[in-house]
Coordinates of C-alpha atoms in Angstrom, one line a residue:
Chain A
X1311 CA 103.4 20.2 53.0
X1312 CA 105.2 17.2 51.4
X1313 CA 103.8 14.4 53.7
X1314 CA 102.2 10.9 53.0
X1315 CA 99.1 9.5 54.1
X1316 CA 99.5 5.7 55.3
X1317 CA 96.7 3.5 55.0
X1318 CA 96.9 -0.8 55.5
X1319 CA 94.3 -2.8 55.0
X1320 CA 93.7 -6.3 56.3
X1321 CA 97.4 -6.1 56.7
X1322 CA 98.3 -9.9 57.2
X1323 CA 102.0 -11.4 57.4
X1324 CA 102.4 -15.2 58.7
X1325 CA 106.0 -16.8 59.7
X1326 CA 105.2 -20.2 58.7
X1327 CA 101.6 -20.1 59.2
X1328 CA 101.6 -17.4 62.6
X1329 CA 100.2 -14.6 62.1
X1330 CA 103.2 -11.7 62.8
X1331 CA 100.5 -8.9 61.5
X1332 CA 97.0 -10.4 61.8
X1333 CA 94.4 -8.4 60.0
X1334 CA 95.8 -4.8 60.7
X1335 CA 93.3 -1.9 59.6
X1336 CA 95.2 1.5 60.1
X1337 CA 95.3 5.1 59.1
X1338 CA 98.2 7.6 59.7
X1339 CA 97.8 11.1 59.2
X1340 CA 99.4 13.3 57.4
X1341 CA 101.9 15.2 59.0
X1342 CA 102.1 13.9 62.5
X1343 CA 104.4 12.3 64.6
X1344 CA 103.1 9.0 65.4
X1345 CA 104.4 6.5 67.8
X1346 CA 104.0 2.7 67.6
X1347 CA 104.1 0.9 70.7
X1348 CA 104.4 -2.7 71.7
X1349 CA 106.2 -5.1 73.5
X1350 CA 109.1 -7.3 72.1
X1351 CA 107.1 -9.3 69.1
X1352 CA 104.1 -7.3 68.9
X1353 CA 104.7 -6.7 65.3
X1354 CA 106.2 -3.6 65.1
X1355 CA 109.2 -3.7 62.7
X1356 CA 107.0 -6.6 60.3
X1357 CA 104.2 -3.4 60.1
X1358 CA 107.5 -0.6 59.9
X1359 CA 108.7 -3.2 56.9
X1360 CA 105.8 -3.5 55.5
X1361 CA 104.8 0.7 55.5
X1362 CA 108.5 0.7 53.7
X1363 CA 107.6 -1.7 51.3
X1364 CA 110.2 -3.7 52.4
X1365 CA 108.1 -7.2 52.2
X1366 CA 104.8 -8.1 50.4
X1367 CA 102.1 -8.8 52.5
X1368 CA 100.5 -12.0 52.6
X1369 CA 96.8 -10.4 52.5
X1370 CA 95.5 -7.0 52.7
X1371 CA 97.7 -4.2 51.3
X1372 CA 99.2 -0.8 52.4
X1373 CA 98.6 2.3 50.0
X1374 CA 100.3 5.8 50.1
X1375 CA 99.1 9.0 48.8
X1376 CA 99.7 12.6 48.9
X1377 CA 102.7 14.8 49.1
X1378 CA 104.1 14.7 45.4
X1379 CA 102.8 11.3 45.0
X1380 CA 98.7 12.2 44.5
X1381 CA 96.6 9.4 44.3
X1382 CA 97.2 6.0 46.9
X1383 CA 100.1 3.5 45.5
X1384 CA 101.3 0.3 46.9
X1385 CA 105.3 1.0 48.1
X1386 CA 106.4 -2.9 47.0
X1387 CA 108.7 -2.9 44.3
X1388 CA 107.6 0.4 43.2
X1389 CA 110.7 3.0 43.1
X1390 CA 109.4 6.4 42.7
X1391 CA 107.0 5.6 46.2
X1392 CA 110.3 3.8 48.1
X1393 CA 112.2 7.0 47.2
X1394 CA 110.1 8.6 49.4
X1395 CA 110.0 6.3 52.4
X1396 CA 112.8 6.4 54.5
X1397 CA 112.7 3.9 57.3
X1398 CA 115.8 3.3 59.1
X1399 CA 116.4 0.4 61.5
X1400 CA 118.0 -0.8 64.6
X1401 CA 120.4 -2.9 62.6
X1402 CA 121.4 0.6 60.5
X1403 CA 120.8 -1.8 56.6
X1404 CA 124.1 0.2 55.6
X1405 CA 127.0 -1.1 53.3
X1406 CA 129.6 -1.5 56.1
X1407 CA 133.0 -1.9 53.9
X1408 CA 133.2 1.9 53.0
X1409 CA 133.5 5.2 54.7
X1410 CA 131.0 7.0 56.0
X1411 CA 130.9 9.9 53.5
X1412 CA 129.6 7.2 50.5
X1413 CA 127.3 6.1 52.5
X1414 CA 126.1 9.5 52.4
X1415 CA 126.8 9.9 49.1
X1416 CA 124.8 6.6 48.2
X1417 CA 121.6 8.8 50.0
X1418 CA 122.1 11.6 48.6
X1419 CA 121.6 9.4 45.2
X1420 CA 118.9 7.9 46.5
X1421 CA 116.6 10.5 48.4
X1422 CA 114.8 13.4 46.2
X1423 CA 115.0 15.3 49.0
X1424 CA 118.3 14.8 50.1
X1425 CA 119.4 18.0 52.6
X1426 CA 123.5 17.8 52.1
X1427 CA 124.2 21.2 54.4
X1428 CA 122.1 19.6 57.3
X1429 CA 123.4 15.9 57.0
X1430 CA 126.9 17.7 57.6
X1431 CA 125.6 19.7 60.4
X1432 CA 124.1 16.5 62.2
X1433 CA 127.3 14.4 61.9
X1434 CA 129.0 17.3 63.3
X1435 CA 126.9 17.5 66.0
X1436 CA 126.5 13.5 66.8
X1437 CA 130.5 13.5 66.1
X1438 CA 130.1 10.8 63.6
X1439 CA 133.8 10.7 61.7
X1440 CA 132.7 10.9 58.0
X1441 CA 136.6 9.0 57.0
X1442 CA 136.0 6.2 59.0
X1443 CA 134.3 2.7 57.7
X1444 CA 131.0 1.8 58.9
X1445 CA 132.2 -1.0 60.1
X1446 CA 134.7 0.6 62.0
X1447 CA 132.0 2.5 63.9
X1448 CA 130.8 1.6 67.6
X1449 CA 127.6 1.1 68.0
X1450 CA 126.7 4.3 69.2
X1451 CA 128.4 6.2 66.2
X1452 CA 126.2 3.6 63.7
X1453 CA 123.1 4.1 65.4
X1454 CA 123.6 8.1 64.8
X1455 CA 124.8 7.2 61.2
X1456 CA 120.9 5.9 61.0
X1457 CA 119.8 9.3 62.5
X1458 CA 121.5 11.6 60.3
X1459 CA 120.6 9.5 57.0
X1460 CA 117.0 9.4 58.3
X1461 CA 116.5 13.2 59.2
X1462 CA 118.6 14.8 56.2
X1463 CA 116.2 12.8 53.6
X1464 CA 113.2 14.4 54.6
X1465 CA 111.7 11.8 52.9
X1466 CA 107.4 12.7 53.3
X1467 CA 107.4 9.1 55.2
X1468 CA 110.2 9.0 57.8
X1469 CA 110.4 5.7 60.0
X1470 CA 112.9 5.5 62.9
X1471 CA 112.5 1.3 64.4
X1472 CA 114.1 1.6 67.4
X1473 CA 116.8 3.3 65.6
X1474 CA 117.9 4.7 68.8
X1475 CA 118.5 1.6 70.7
X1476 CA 122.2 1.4 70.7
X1477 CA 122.8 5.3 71.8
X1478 CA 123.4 6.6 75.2
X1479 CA 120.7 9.0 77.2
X1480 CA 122.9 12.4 75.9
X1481 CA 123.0 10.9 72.6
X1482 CA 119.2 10.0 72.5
X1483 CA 118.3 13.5 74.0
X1484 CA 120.1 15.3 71.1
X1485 CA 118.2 12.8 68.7
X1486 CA 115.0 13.9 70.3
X1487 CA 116.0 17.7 69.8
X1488 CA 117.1 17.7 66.5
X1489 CA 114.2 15.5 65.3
X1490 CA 111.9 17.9 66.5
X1491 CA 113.7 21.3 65.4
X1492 CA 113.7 19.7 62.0
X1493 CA 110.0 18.7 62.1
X1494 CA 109.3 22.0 62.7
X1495 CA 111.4 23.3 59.8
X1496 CA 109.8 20.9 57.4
X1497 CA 106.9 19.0 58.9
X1498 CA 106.2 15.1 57.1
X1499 CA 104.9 12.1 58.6
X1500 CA 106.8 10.5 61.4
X1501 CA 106.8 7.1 62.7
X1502 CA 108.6 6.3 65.9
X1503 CA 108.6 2.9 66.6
X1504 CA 109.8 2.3 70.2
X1505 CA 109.2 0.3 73.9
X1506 CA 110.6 3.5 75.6
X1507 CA 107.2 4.6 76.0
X1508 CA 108.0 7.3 78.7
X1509 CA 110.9 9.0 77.3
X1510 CA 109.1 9.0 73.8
X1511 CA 106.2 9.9 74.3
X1512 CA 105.8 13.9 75.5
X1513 CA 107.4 14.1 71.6
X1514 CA 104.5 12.2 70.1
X1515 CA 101.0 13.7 68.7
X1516 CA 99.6 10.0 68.0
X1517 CA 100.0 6.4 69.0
X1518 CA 99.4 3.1 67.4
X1519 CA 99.4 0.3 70.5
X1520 CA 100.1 -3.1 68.9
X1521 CA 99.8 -6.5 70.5
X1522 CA 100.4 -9.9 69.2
X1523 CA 99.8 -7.8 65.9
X1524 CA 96.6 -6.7 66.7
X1525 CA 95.8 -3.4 67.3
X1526 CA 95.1 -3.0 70.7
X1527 CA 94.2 1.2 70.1
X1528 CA 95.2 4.3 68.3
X1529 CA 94.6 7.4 69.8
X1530 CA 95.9 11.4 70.4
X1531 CA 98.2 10.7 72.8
X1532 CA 97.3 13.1 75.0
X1533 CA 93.9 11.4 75.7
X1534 CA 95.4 8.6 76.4
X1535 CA 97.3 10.5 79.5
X1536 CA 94.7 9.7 82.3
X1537 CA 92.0 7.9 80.5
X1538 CA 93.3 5.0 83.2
X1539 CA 92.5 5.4 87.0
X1540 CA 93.2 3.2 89.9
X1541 CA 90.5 2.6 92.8
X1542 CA 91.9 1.2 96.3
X1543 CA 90.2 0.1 99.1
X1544 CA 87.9 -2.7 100.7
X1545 CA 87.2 -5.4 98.4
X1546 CA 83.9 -5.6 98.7
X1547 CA 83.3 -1.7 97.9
X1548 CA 85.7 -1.8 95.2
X1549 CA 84.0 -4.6 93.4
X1550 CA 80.4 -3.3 93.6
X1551 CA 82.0 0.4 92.6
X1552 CA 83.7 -1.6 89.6
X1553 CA 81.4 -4.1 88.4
X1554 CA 80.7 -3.0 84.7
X1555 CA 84.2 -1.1 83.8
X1556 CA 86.6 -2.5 81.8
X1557 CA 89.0 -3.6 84.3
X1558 CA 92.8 -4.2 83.3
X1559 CA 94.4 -5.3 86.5
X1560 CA 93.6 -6.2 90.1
X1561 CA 95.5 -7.2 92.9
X1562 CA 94.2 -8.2 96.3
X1563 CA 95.8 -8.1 100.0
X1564 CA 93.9 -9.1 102.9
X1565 CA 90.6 -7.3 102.5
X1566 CA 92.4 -4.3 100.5
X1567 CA 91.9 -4.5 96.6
X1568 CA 93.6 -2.3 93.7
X1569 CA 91.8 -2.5 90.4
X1570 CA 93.0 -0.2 87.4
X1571 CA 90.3 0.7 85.0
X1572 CA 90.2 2.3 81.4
X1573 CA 88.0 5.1 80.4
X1574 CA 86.6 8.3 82.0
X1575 CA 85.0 8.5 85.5
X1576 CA 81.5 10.0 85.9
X1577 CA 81.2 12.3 88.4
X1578 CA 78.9 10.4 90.3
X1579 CA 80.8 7.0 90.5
X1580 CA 83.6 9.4 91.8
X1581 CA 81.9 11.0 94.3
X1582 CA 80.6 7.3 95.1
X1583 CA 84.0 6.2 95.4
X1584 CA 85.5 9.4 97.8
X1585 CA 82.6 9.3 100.3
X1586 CA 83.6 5.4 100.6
X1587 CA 86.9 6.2 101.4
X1588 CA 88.5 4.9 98.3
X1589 CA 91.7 6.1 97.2
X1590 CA 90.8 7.3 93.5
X1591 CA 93.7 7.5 91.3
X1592 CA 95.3 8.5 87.9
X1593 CA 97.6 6.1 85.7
X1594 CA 100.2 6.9 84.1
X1595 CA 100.6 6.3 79.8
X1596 CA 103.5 4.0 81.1
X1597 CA 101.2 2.0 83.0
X1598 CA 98.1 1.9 81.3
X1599 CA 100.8 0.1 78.1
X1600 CA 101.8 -1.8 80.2
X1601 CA 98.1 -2.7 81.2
X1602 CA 96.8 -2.7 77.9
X1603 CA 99.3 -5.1 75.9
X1604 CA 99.9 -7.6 79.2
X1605 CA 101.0 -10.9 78.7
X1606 CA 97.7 -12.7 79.6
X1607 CA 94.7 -10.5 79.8
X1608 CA 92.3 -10.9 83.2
X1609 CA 88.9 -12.0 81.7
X1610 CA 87.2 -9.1 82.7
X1611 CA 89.6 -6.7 80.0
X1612 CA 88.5 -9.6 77.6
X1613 CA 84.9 -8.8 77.7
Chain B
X1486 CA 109.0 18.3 83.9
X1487 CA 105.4 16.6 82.7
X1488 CA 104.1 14.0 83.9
X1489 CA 101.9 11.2 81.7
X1490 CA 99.2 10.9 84.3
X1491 CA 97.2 14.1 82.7
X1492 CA 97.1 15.6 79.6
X1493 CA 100.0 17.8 78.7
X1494 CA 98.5 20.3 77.1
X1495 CA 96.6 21.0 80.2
X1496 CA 99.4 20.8 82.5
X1497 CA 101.5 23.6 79.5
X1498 CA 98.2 25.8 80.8
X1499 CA 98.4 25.4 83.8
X1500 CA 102.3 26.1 84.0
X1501 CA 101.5 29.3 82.3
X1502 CA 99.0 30.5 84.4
X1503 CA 101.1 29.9 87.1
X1504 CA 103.9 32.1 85.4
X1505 CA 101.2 34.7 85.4
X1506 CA 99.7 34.6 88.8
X1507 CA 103.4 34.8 90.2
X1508 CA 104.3 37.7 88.3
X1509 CA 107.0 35.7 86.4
X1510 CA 105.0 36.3 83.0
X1511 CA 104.0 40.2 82.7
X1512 CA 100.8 41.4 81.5
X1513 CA 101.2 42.3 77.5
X1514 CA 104.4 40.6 77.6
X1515 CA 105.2 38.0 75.0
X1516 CA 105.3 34.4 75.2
X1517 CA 107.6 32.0 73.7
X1518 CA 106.3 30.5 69.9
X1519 CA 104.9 27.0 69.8
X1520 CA 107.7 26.0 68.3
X1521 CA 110.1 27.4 70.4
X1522 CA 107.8 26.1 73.2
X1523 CA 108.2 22.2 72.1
X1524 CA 112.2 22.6 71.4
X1525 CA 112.7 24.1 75.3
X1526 CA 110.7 21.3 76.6
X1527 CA 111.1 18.9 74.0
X1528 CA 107.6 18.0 73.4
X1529 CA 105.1 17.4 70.2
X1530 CA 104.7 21.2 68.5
X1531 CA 100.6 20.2 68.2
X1532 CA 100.5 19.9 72.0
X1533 CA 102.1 23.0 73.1
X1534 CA 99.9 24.6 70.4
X1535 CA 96.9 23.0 72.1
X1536 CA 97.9 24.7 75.0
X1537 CA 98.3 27.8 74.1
X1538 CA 95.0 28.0 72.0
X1539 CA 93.2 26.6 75.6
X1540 CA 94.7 30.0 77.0
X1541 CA 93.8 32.1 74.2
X1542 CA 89.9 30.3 74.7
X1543 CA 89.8 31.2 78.5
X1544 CA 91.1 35.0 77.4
X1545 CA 94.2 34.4 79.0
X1546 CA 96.6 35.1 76.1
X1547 CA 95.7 37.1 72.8
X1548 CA 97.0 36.9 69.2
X1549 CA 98.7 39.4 66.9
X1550 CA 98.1 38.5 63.6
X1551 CA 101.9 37.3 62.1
X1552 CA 104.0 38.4 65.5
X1553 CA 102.8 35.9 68.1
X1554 CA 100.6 35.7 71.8
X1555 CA 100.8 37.7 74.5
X1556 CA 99.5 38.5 77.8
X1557 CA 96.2 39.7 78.2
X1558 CA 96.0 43.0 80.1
X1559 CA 93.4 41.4 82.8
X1560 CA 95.1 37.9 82.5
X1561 CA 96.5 38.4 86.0
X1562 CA 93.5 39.9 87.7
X1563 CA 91.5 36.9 85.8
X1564 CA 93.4 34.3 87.2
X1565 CA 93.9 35.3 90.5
X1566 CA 89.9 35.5 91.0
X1567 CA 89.8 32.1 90.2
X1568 CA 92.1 31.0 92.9
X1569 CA 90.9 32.9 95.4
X1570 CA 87.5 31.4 94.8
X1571 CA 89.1 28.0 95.5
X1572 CA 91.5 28.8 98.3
X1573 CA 89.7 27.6 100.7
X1574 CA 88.3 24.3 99.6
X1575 CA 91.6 23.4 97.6
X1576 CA 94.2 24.6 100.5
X1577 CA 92.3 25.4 103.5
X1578 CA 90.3 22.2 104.0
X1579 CA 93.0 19.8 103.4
X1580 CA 94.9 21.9 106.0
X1581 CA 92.3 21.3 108.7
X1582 CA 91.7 17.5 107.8
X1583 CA 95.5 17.2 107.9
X1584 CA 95.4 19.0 111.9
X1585 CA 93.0 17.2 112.8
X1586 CA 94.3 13.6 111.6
X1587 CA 97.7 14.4 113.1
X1588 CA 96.2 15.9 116.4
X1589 CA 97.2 20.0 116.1
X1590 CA 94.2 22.1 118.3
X1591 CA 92.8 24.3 115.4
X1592 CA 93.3 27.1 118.4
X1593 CA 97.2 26.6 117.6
X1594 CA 97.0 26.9 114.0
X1595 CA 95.2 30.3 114.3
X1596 CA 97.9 31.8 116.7
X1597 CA 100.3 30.5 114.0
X1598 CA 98.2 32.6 111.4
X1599 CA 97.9 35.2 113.6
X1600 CA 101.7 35.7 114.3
X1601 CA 101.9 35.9 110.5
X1602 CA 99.5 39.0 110.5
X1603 CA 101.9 41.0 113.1

């Protein structure tokens, strides 16, 4: 399997002295499909530019390795490692003044392992017109231009940033299908950097959750579907039930309270909690996001 | 289809089972391929895989080297055990405390049973 290994280190970038990435310590594996969540600002597309070797880091550094490349190497201004990183952005990065077909041309060029019989199948199936300009192309149209030149490079690091943005839901669905027919075909590493956290995410095997670029978690997704749970009921139960979990949110009427908590439920707290007459339930991936990268964190998630 | 409050890997057992239980997979019949699993429902191929090796755990499914999984001949047998063990507390308890809350005699929901049995 031709995939990459990603690795940052102390990952720092500052906009004129604010951190954008602060300190970021990550590891993606090898042939996944990892999501990268965060709200607008978190970070996302400086850490996608910076995986890319799109910008230098300020501190810290990101290394590669494996695949055809063997031992770790630093993408920045280093061709044969670009060559194999393909991230494709919202804003599409393509020479506008000339048809589609040099764009694809241009790729093909570019990418070692350019795949000319599916780029033609993709824009047949996304109805991209190959004659037209680029700039001539809705939004839409552009935003499957991205697709196509992302998937038909099967470059061993493949980045969509919120590629997908300007497409409609059929057009989206149809990205999510071929993506994942052609994953299976050739398997490489993935990143899928997105806020649509529920469509996105039954197609993801990990997930990076950024915030103010920190990392907030990275986890299997799958654990991360009801590691939350809600408890409702009297106040006073509630509190003495959930003194000692991390809490993420509470919200209080009349003697009624609603806390959502993070991590597993022992048996015995639940048990606790049911012969109370507590409603005891489970949160969502949506939610718990939402919960875990909010805007100003209660004090007791800050413990 | 799935729902993000559980794990999906769980819930793709769970459907399958189901599928058994009902009749709507046969015993020694084939299943669909991981792959083609994640395509139909558009989801991560490790996942569905997951899945399907929790089945294969349990005895559920069984593997031919190089063809695929299929049914296991006591799959259905298995799995209906199971839920019989737990009719009562998982469907016949809520039933009562649901009577009860809303004010139906018990006495009433046995003739309802009963007519059933005719």
């Amino acid at each position: 399997m031709n995939a990459l290994e990603v690795r940052a280190e102390n990952l720092t970038v500052r906009f004129g002295g604010v951190p954008a990435v602060d300190g970021l310590d990550l590891r993606l594996a090898p042939g996944k499909i990892h999501g990268l969540l965060g709200r607008n600002g978190s970070g996302k597309s400086t850490l996608a530019a910076l995986l890319a070797g799109f910008r230098k880091p300020d501190e810290g550094q990101v290394l590669l390795s494996g695949g055809d490349l063997g031992a770790p190497r630093s993408p920045y201004e280093d061709a044969v490692v670009t060559s194999r990183i393909c991230l494709i952005r919202e804003s599409g990065d393509l020479y506008d003044q000339v048809p589609v077909k040099h764009v694809l041309g241009y790729a093909a060029s570019l990418r070692p392992y350019w795949d000319h019989d599916l780029a033609g199948e993709l824009l047949d199936k996304f109805e991209v017109p190959i004659g037209k300009k680029v700039q001539k192309l809705s939004r839409g149209k552009r935003s499957a231009l991205g697709v196509v030149l992302g998937l038909a490079s099967r470059a061993p690091l493949t980045i969509f940033d919120e590629t997908y943005l300007g497409m409609d839901v059929p057009s989206r669905e149809l990205f999510y299908d071929v993506l994942l027919a052609d994953y299976a075909e050739v398997p490489r590493t993935i990143l899928l950097s997105t806020h649509l956290v529920s469509e996105v995410s039954a197609l993801l095997e990990e997930v990076v959750i950024l915030d103010r670029g920190r990392l907030v978690t990275q986890a299997p997704v799958d654990t991360l579907r009801g590691r939350g749970a809600s408890l409702v009921g009297p106040a006073a139960v509630v509190d003495e039930l959930t003194a000692g979990l991390a809490v993420l949110a509470e919200q209080r009427l009349g003697g009624t309270k609603s806390v959502t908590v993070l991590g597993d439920l022992d048996e015995a707290l639940l048990a606790k909690a049911r012969s109370a007459g507590l409603e005891v339930g489970q949160v969502g991936l949506q939610d718990l996001f939402v919960h875990l990268t909010a805007p100003v964190p209660s004090k007791e998630a800050r413990r | 289809m799935f729902d993000d409050r559980s794990p999906i890997y769980l819930q793709i057992a769970d459907q399958i089972k189901n599928d058994i239980v009902t009749g709507a997979l046969a015993e020694d019949e084939q299943v669909m391929s991981t792959n083609q699993y994640a395509a139909f429902y558009r989801i991560n191929p490790a996942t569905a895989a997951k899945g399907f090796a929790q089945l294969v755990d349990e005895g559920v499914l069984y593997k031919k080297r190089g063809i695929g999984m299929f049914v296991s001949p006591n799959a259905r047998e298995l799995l209906r055990g199971g839920r019989r063990d737990a009719f009562f507390a998982d469907v016949v308890d809520p039933m009562i405390a649901e009577a009860r809350a809303v004010g139906v005699p018990l006495s009433e929901v046995v003739r309802y049973i009963q007519k059933e049995e005719q």
